[in-house]
């Protein structure tokens, strides 16, 4: 009969072998980044992950706030297009992952969520830190797996290995998305740490990639839709891939006109025929004159920032071809009539295409509007003495040459979509959480992305409320010495609501929508040991952006919500005559 000491040693060895098998299965599927929100129940997983990290087998990021950790892992996945492992202890810690999981689901990010749990005998009997974690995230994940309790049984270890690898593979299959593994653990929770890391503990499961050529009949149909036709390309946000050099070359040689969302990856980049500031036009004139309408529309990417795009697509009577590599048919306009489950390379296979004789003049009409708009915006902003919110994207495009920019939702993403116009020699990677479009987790997602570009110029543009929502996320910039400039547009409240109908409810607006927090941004910066600068004018902003920066810093721009509303309205009124004049010319 085993003594208590021997039983304890056997239990610890069983636990250690089990966790090593789990981690080896993850590594077999090329998981390289792990975000850990530590706690007691996750002790064996956390300690052995730390061992692997120390040995250089993976990179471990520790974030003590689970909501922040979820978004930080989301950022890592977004920039790498690879699965990231997200780990936490039991109880409400796991519940705090939900917002990031929702965003991952809507943007097809293969997040691997591992929650540790109480064993069955401690569930639903009042034990502390025990909530029902079975299918905790419901339909927000692609799949849920309840892992077995640690066991020394060879068949159960084989099941653990196979099932963990299978879930990582499943997260990456089309449509991609998050998966949830729930791991119950009994005490004692201390693994054996003085053993060498095992080698070749599991065998990787390989999934072959099968590439299929377009059927001849479909190639013929595509050529008919695009050859000898005026073609308009609507490039939406790029969430799961990166626009390749091959994609860019195809669009360049096509000669087609491109309406490029700020998140599409096509602004700047030496791309011809790109139109940036189309939203103002489309919202004023949902039914464009025929001279500005194509024969065929090619759409790719997810839902554009521009609300006007929806009106264009719904009013357009011609064929709309929608590229849908995730096979979700997430077309909120309900306008697509030919869906291709592929990328731009799928279309290029059907070529070559013959351009319509009118394509060049069609492009020129749009370019004329773009040039006139840019000139009007420049003249209007030059006349403003005080630094305004509209000026920020214009100044950043004029001052910076390259970098990574993460945009908060609400006003920043809209202003950048309308007014961020980089030149052809500039290269920017621009990100935003455009699945659920929330302002929670903005800072943490950005820092997860920036953690992979330590030597680049990294900028987070956020409002004061989004900044307030994710204050704990700032610690990750300090802990990992991230190179980031956080630009906080501080208009003391929710600036977007001033543009919505509820702004008219003046008796209640400030209390329930304006919601001023009266933040002292400088003191927040001091609390995290960030460099801080209050930007008071345009020249100060240009100078700050031009300076090389190492480590985290905050630039605060203080604005007024009511003045910002009037400035946007005034600029729209100045732009409107440009459209009217050009439309009159078109109709002559």
XYZ file of C-alpha atoms in Angstrom:
588
model
C 0.000 0.000 0.000
C 1.335 3.454 -0.913
C 2.049 5.877 1.893
C 0.528 9.351 1.918
C 3.892 10.727 0.801
C 4.059 8.348 -2.143
C 0.454 9.106 -3.061
C 1.204 12.815 -3.015
C 4.265 12.305 -5.230
C 2.282 10.174 -7.670
C -0.472 12.819 -7.846
C 2.085 15.537 -8.498
C 3.747 13.432 -11.224
C 0.376 12.680 -12.821
C -0.496 16.386 -12.805
C 2.930 17.356 -14.211
C 2.820 14.817 -17.062
C -0.750 15.833 -17.894
C 0.039 19.551 -18.131
C 3.210 18.860 -20.133
C 1.107 16.850 -22.583
C -1.417 19.667 -22.891
C 1.283 22.269 -23.571
C 3.146 19.969 -25.965
C -0.076 19.555 -27.953
C -0.409 23.341 -28.197
C 3.216 23.720 -29.275
C 2.729 20.980 -31.867
C 0.180 23.279 -33.523
C 2.697 26.142 -33.472
C 1.244 28.148 -30.572
C 4.065 30.557 -29.729
C 2.362 33.314 -27.700
C 0.502 32.801 -24.415
C -1.321 35.456 -22.395
C -1.793 34.445 -18.763
C -4.101 36.056 -16.229
C -2.778 34.178 -13.174
C -4.730 32.762 -10.257
C -4.681 29.866 -7.829
C -6.554 27.201 -9.826
C -4.345 27.746 -12.891
C -1.165 27.197 -10.827
C 0.172 24.057 -12.580
C -0.502 25.443 -16.050
C 1.023 28.825 -15.175
C 4.188 27.402 -13.638
C 4.898 24.956 -16.441
C 4.184 27.627 -19.062
C 6.763 29.784 -17.275
C 9.239 26.897 -17.568
C 8.673 26.665 -21.314
C 9.005 30.432 -21.657
C 12.283 30.428 -19.729
C 13.569 27.725 -22.078
C 12.645 29.855 -25.093
C 9.958 27.467 -26.310
C 7.179 30.096 -26.166
C 6.599 33.755 -25.248
C 4.616 34.362 -22.064
C 2.725 37.621 -21.475
C 1.308 38.095 -17.963
C -1.683 40.415 -17.524
C -3.383 40.435 -14.111
C -6.664 41.905 -15.397
C -8.618 39.224 -17.286
C -10.574 41.665 -19.450
C -7.340 43.384 -20.474
C -5.643 40.008 -20.996
C -8.389 38.905 -23.374
C -7.985 41.965 -25.574
C -4.180 41.824 -25.400
C -4.335 38.252 -26.714
C -6.760 39.414 -29.387
C -4.204 42.019 -30.511
C -1.485 39.373 -30.740
C -3.731 37.212 -32.903
C -4.792 40.091 -35.135
C -1.242 41.098 -36.004
C 0.168 37.569 -36.396
C -2.883 35.907 -37.994
C -1.965 32.945 -35.783
C -3.696 31.444 -32.712
C -2.829 32.861 -29.302
C -3.429 30.926 -26.086
C -5.358 32.799 -23.376
C -5.304 31.277 -19.866
C -7.022 32.126 -16.583
C -8.104 30.719 -13.231
C -11.652 29.700 -12.313
C -14.721 31.756 -11.451
C -15.531 35.247 -12.668
C -11.977 35.510 -14.022
C -13.193 33.423 -16.953
C -16.308 35.589 -17.380
C -14.126 38.647 -17.932
C -12.776 37.133 -21.169
C -16.195 37.403 -22.834
C -15.900 40.874 -24.454
C -12.665 39.934 -26.226
C -14.133 36.581 -27.260
C -17.138 38.366 -28.798
C -14.776 40.559 -30.822
C -12.729 37.525 -31.863
C -15.858 35.700 -33.007
C -17.098 38.611 -35.113
C -13.691 39.211 -36.709
C -12.770 35.532 -37.213
C -9.747 35.494 -34.924
C -8.526 32.014 -33.853
C -8.201 32.685 -30.134
C -7.575 29.587 -27.973
C -9.181 30.117 -24.550
C -8.107 27.793 -21.734
C -10.017 28.294 -18.484
C -9.076 26.270 -15.424
C -11.938 25.089 -13.243
C -12.923 23.479 -9.963
C -13.359 19.677 -10.146
C -16.914 18.289 -10.462
C -17.328 17.660 -6.721
C -16.863 21.381 -6.006
C -19.395 22.687 -8.515
C -22.880 23.916 -7.578
C -22.415 23.324 -3.861
C -21.299 26.772 -2.720
C -17.540 26.304 -3.112
C -15.659 29.601 -3.575
C -14.647 30.783 -7.054
C -16.840 28.124 -8.639
C -19.258 29.144 -11.358
C -20.688 26.980 -14.127
C -17.957 27.163 -16.771
C -19.386 24.493 -19.064
C -20.227 26.252 -22.338
C -19.689 29.531 -20.493
C -19.337 31.531 -23.723
C -22.261 29.923 -25.540
C -22.342 30.585 -29.278
C -19.613 33.224 -29.010
C -17.058 30.439 -29.552
C -16.856 28.004 -32.459
C -16.563 25.036 -30.140
C -16.372 24.069 -26.474
C -14.415 21.146 -25.046
C -14.529 19.909 -21.467
C -11.113 18.397 -20.831
C -10.821 15.419 -18.463
C -9.314 15.624 -15.005
C -5.567 14.862 -14.897
C -4.886 11.169 -15.287
C -1.876 8.887 -15.741
C -3.850 6.652 -18.084
C -2.076 6.474 -21.447
C -5.346 6.446 -23.376
C -6.610 9.565 -21.573
C -3.329 11.368 -22.235
C -3.611 10.419 -25.909
C -7.165 11.799 -25.893
C -5.932 15.042 -24.295
C -3.200 15.450 -26.923
C -5.527 14.676 -29.822
C -8.396 16.851 -28.608
C -6.236 19.910 -27.842
C -4.540 19.731 -31.255
C -7.916 19.220 -32.912
C -9.364 22.341 -31.275
C -6.431 24.525 -32.404
C -6.866 23.169 -35.941
C -10.613 23.756 -35.756
C -10.111 27.392 -34.655
C -8.147 28.001 -37.868
C -10.542 26.292 -40.258
C -12.882 28.458 -42.288
C -14.611 30.347 -40.834
C -11.920 30.982 -38.222
C -12.895 31.840 -34.673
C -12.241 31.314 -30.951
C -12.514 27.957 -29.189
C -12.875 27.238 -25.469
C -11.128 24.505 -23.485
C -12.218 24.077 -19.858
C -9.771 22.232 -17.606
C -10.917 20.990 -14.162
C -8.102 20.535 -11.640
C -8.035 18.970 -8.156
C -5.687 19.898 -5.360
C -2.792 19.559 -4.818
C -2.002 22.000 -7.624
C 1.798 22.126 -7.420
C 3.547 20.376 -10.307
C 7.080 18.978 -10.209
C 9.383 21.706 -11.529
C 12.845 20.153 -11.206
C 12.465 17.852 -14.198
C 13.837 18.630 -17.678
C 11.228 19.639 -20.237
C 10.126 16.579 -22.194
C 10.989 16.313 -25.881
C 8.801 14.767 -28.581
C 6.007 14.132 -26.091
C 3.355 14.306 -28.813
C 3.261 14.015 -32.588
C 1.889 17.005 -34.532
C -1.287 16.524 -36.527
C -0.707 17.890 -40.027
C -3.598 19.261 -42.083
C -2.880 19.382 -45.792
C -3.896 22.482 -47.717
C -5.746 21.744 -50.943
C -5.861 24.588 -53.452
C -8.508 24.339 -56.123
C -8.587 26.119 -59.452
C -11.662 27.996 -60.560
C -14.005 25.928 -62.707
C -13.922 27.084 -66.364
C -17.573 28.162 -66.287
C -16.965 30.371 -63.234
C -13.837 31.892 -64.800
C -15.892 32.753 -67.856
C -18.608 34.329 -65.710
C -16.059 36.453 -63.826
C -14.430 37.635 -67.061
C -17.829 38.640 -68.392
C -18.576 40.620 -65.228
C -15.303 42.580 -65.290
C -14.138 42.768 -68.904
C -15.194 45.852 -70.878
C -16.916 47.147 -67.767
C -16.344 50.187 -65.567
C -15.304 48.526 -62.315
C -15.461 49.959 -58.811
C -13.609 48.142 -56.015
C -14.851 48.617 -52.453
C -11.996 47.632 -50.129
C -13.275 47.124 -46.601
C -11.352 46.454 -43.362
C -8.817 43.656 -43.650
C -9.288 41.526 -40.499
C -7.810 38.077 -41.072
C -5.105 38.544 -43.701
C -2.671 41.147 -44.953
C -2.937 42.646 -48.431
C -0.042 41.037 -50.275
C 2.302 42.527 -52.854
C 0.628 40.201 -55.360
C -2.790 41.625 -54.451
C -1.506 45.171 -54.830
C 0.031 44.393 -58.194
C -3.222 42.885 -59.432
C -5.179 45.994 -58.415
C -2.564 48.277 -59.973
C -2.610 46.515 -63.322
C -6.406 46.227 -63.337
C -6.829 49.999 -63.599
C -10.025 49.766 -61.548
C -11.148 52.529 -59.196
C -10.816 51.742 -55.475
C -12.813 53.168 -52.566
C -10.348 52.286 -49.791
C -11.504 52.033 -46.186
C -8.922 53.372 -43.732
C -8.507 49.783 -42.418
C -8.148 48.186 -45.858
C -4.353 48.467 -46.053
C -4.570 50.196 -49.446
C -4.131 53.864 -48.568
C -0.658 55.054 -49.462
C 1.350 52.008 -50.535
C 1.917 53.507 -54.026
C -1.574 52.428 -55.068
C -3.121 54.375 -57.984
C -6.812 55.135 -58.390
C -7.488 55.116 -54.626
C -10.245 57.352 -53.260
C -10.158 58.097 -49.533
C -12.802 60.633 -48.609
C -15.935 59.225 -50.183
C -18.175 58.888 -47.107
C -19.179 62.569 -47.016
C -20.254 62.370 -50.648
C -22.156 59.098 -50.298
C -24.099 60.200 -47.221
C -25.232 63.400 -48.940
C -25.996 61.813 -52.294
C -27.008 58.156 -51.895
C -28.208 58.134 -55.512
C -25.146 59.233 -57.458
C -25.272 60.558 -61.010
C -24.651 57.880 -63.617
C -21.220 59.340 -64.371
C -20.051 58.259 -60.902
C -21.622 54.788 -61.072
C -19.740 51.712 -62.306
C -21.033 48.776 -64.296
C -19.733 46.218 -61.796
C -18.727 46.401 -58.137
C -16.110 44.129 -56.568
C -16.251 44.128 -52.787
C -13.852 42.552 -50.301
C -13.032 42.967 -46.615
C -15.482 43.225 -43.759
C -18.091 45.920 -43.085
C -16.686 49.340 -44.095
C -16.532 52.191 -41.602
C -18.471 54.389 -44.026
C -22.231 54.397 -43.524
C -22.587 55.808 -47.027
C -21.244 52.601 -48.595
C -24.401 50.803 -47.476
C -26.547 53.305 -49.359
C -24.427 52.989 -52.493
C -24.620 49.191 -52.483
C -28.352 49.123 -51.806
C -29.137 51.623 -54.582
C -26.791 50.057 -57.133
C -28.631 48.054 -59.794
C -25.659 46.285 -61.376
C -23.818 43.111 -60.347
C -21.966 43.073 -57.010
C -19.270 40.427 -56.541
C -18.387 39.765 -52.905
C -15.130 38.064 -51.903
C -15.800 36.022 -48.764
C -12.704 34.044 -47.703
C -14.224 33.220 -44.283
C -17.422 31.877 -45.899
C -19.691 33.721 -43.448
C -21.596 35.883 -45.964
C -21.461 38.745 -43.454
C -22.971 41.240 -45.896
C -25.027 43.662 -43.835
C -26.182 45.433 -47.008
C -27.754 42.182 -48.284
C -26.713 43.266 -51.781
C -24.231 40.598 -52.903
C -25.406 38.387 -55.748
C -22.214 36.497 -56.591
C -20.170 35.332 -53.615
C -16.661 33.962 -54.128
C -15.176 32.154 -51.089
C -11.707 33.430 -51.895
C -9.409 36.435 -52.146
C -8.282 38.843 -54.850
C -6.102 36.056 -56.199
C -9.286 34.091 -56.863
C -10.456 36.869 -59.160
C -7.060 37.269 -60.803
C -7.123 33.576 -61.801
C -10.016 34.357 -64.133
C -8.113 37.107 -65.955
C -6.780 38.779 -67.956
C -9.506 41.407 -68.091
C -10.077 43.975 -70.798
C -10.757 47.460 -69.459
C -13.773 49.413 -70.601
C -12.869 52.490 -72.688
C -14.720 54.625 -70.105
C -12.722 53.333 -67.115
C -10.083 56.052 -67.258
C -12.591 58.905 -67.489
C -14.668 57.278 -64.740
C -11.590 57.197 -62.488
C -10.764 60.800 -63.344
C -14.216 62.041 -62.311
C -13.776 60.535 -58.872
C -10.197 61.807 -58.622
C -11.422 65.328 -59.434
C -13.816 65.175 -56.500
C -11.078 63.787 -54.246
C -8.650 66.561 -55.204
C -11.231 69.281 -54.632
C -12.209 67.815 -51.278
C -8.596 67.585 -50.109
C -7.991 71.207 -51.072
C -11.104 72.394 -49.222
C -10.205 70.449 -46.082
C -6.640 71.819 -46.158
C -7.802 75.410 -46.606
C -10.433 75.121 -43.868
C -8.084 73.558 -41.347
C -5.299 76.008 -42.146
C -7.663 78.827 -41.201
C -8.321 77.302 -37.769
C -6.045 78.688 -35.085
C -6.859 76.109 -32.404
C -6.046 72.424 -32.735
C -9.209 70.478 -33.637
C -10.113 66.792 -33.731
C -10.431 66.847 -37.529
C -6.870 68.118 -37.816
C -5.362 65.097 -36.051
C -5.623 62.592 -38.958
C -4.546 65.283 -41.428
C -1.480 66.242 -39.397
C -0.530 62.621 -38.744
C -0.690 61.820 -42.463
C 1.392 64.914 -43.269
C 3.997 64.389 -40.526
C 4.578 60.634 -40.278
C 6.139 58.463 -42.968
C 5.261 55.014 -41.638
C 4.079 53.193 -38.551
C 1.360 51.191 -36.847
C -1.794 53.050 -35.840
C -4.582 51.634 -33.691
C -7.817 53.632 -33.725
C -10.501 53.666 -31.085
C -14.113 53.318 -32.145
C -16.627 56.179 -32.130
C -15.089 59.436 -33.400
C -11.401 58.557 -34.076
C -12.157 55.796 -36.595
C -14.679 57.993 -38.427
C -12.392 61.022 -38.610
C -9.508 58.902 -39.872
C -11.711 57.208 -42.445
C -12.722 60.608 -43.796
C -9.517 62.627 -43.465
C -6.472 60.334 -43.217
C -4.886 60.606 -46.648
C -1.319 59.261 -46.738
C 0.842 59.878 -49.761
C 2.051 57.119 -52.052
C 5.437 56.818 -50.369
C 3.932 56.294 -46.905
C 3.245 52.888 -45.378
C 0.891 52.476 -42.446
C -0.664 49.430 -40.823
C -3.942 50.592 -39.306
C -6.054 48.571 -36.887
C -9.325 48.839 -34.990
C -11.763 46.489 -33.250
C -14.478 46.562 -35.915
C -16.364 43.404 -34.990
C -18.519 44.519 -32.087
C -17.277 48.118 -32.543
C -16.930 48.597 -28.789
C -14.669 50.973 -26.891
C -13.770 48.406 -24.236
C -10.330 46.847 -24.523
C -9.027 49.401 -27.013
C -5.738 50.034 -25.200
C -5.072 46.362 -24.464
C -5.721 45.263 -28.063
C -3.411 47.972 -29.363
C -0.638 46.993 -26.954
C -0.963 43.333 -27.950
C -0.398 44.391 -31.572
C 2.443 46.770 -30.736
C 4.231 44.149 -28.633
C 5.246 42.520 -31.916
C 6.768 45.708 -33.381
C 9.105 46.972 -30.705
C 11.229 49.042 -33.094
C 8.387 50.581 -35.094
C 6.548 53.839 -34.549
C 3.351 52.773 -32.767
C 0.401 55.109 -32.199
C -2.865 54.573 -30.353
C -5.489 57.252 -31.032
C -8.277 57.105 -28.471
C -10.918 59.206 -26.791
C -10.997 59.891 -23.082
C -13.888 57.484 -22.404
C -12.255 54.572 -24.253
C -9.016 55.420 -22.458
C -10.869 55.358 -19.124
C -12.504 52.009 -19.966
C -9.146 50.248 -20.178
C -6.858 51.961 -17.661
C -5.590 48.636 -16.310
C -4.380 47.738 -19.794
C -1.768 50.497 -19.582
C 0.274 48.297 -17.250
C 1.229 46.029 -20.166
C 3.073 48.908 -21.838
C 5.047 49.492 -18.665
C 5.663 45.815 -17.865
C 7.010 44.999 -21.336
C 8.582 48.398 -22.093
C 6.521 48.835 -25.235
C 7.295 51.628 -27.636
C 3.938 53.396 -27.992
C 2.547 56.909 -28.255
C -0.999 57.121 -26.877
C -2.843 60.150 -28.236
C -5.816 60.876 -25.971
C -8.454 63.160 -27.473
C -9.941 64.511 -24.268
C -13.302 66.164 -24.888
C -14.495 65.116 -21.429
C -17.151 62.642 -22.438
C -18.716 60.715 -25.276
C -18.096 62.884 -28.319
C -19.936 60.633 -30.790
C -23.280 61.231 -29.058
C -23.240 64.904 -30.006
C -23.768 63.760 -33.613
C -26.766 61.554 -32.784
C -30.466 62.400 -32.252
C -30.225 62.125 -28.455
C -28.147 65.305 -28.476
C -31.479 67.162 -28.724
C -32.534 65.875 -25.275
C -30.699 68.744 -23.610
C -32.182 68.208 -20.141
C -30.679 64.734 -19.843
C -27.923 64.572 -22.442
C -24.907 65.303 -20.249
C -26.020 62.935 -17.513
C -26.682 59.845 -19.618
C -24.729 60.388 -22.863
C -22.152 63.153 -22.406
C -20.967 61.477 -19.170
C -17.961 63.706 -18.384
C -15.393 61.955 -16.171
C -13.112 64.958 -15.551
C -10.016 62.791 -15.937
C -6.599 64.133 -15.045
C -4.630 62.471 -17.833
C -1.303 63.785 -16.572
C -1.754 62.121 -13.182
C -2.757 58.865 -14.857
C 0.449 59.034 -16.893
C 2.428 59.625 -13.695
C 0.815 56.600 -12.040
C 2.175 54.373 -14.816
C 5.504 56.207 -15.176
C 4.685 57.280 -18.737
C 6.084 60.377 -20.353
C 3.337 62.967 -20.763
C 2.776 66.089 -22.844
C -0.258 68.347 -23.166
C -0.513 69.319 -26.845
C -1.904 72.838 -27.152
C -1.511 73.673 -30.846
C -0.754 72.296 -34.300
C 2.953 73.031 -34.245
C 3.353 71.261 -30.885
C 1.607 68.191 -32.294
C 3.793 68.184 -35.394
C 6.921 68.498 -33.273
C 5.876 65.712 -30.900
C 5.039 63.371 -33.777
C 8.366 64.126 -35.462
C 10.405 63.241 -32.385
C 11.644 59.679 -32.079
C 10.138 57.972 -29.067
C 11.270 55.071 -26.911
C 8.944 53.581 -24.339
C 5.351 54.585 -23.565
C 4.184 58.210 -23.670
C 0.848 60.018 -23.641
C 0.001 63.060 -25.739
C -3.197 64.720 -24.539
C -5.260 66.905 -26.873
C -8.037 68.775 -25.087
C -11.087 69.663 -27.193
C -14.682 70.741 -26.695
C -17.515 68.452 -27.814
C -19.854 71.224 -28.913
C -17.143 73.045 -30.849
C -16.142 69.756 -32.460
C -19.729 69.179 -33.615
C -19.923 72.659 -35.164
C -16.541 72.233 -36.874
C -17.660 69.001 -38.510
C -20.929 70.576 -39.615
C -19.179 73.657 -40.992
C -16.695 71.555 -42.963
C -19.520 69.483 -44.458
C -21.236 72.682 -45.584
C -18.053 73.862 -47.295
C -17.616 70.527 -49.041
C -21.196 70.341 -50.295
C -20.757 72.980 -53.061
C -17.889 70.879 -54.485
C -20.264 68.007 -55.097
C -22.977 70.295 -56.435
C -20.603 71.958 -58.895
C -19.216 68.662 -60.164
C -22.629 67.074 -60.438
C -23.757 70.041 -62.522
C -20.759 69.519 -64.815
C -21.600 65.835 -65.140
C -25.140 66.636 -66.233
C -24.186 69.108 -68.962
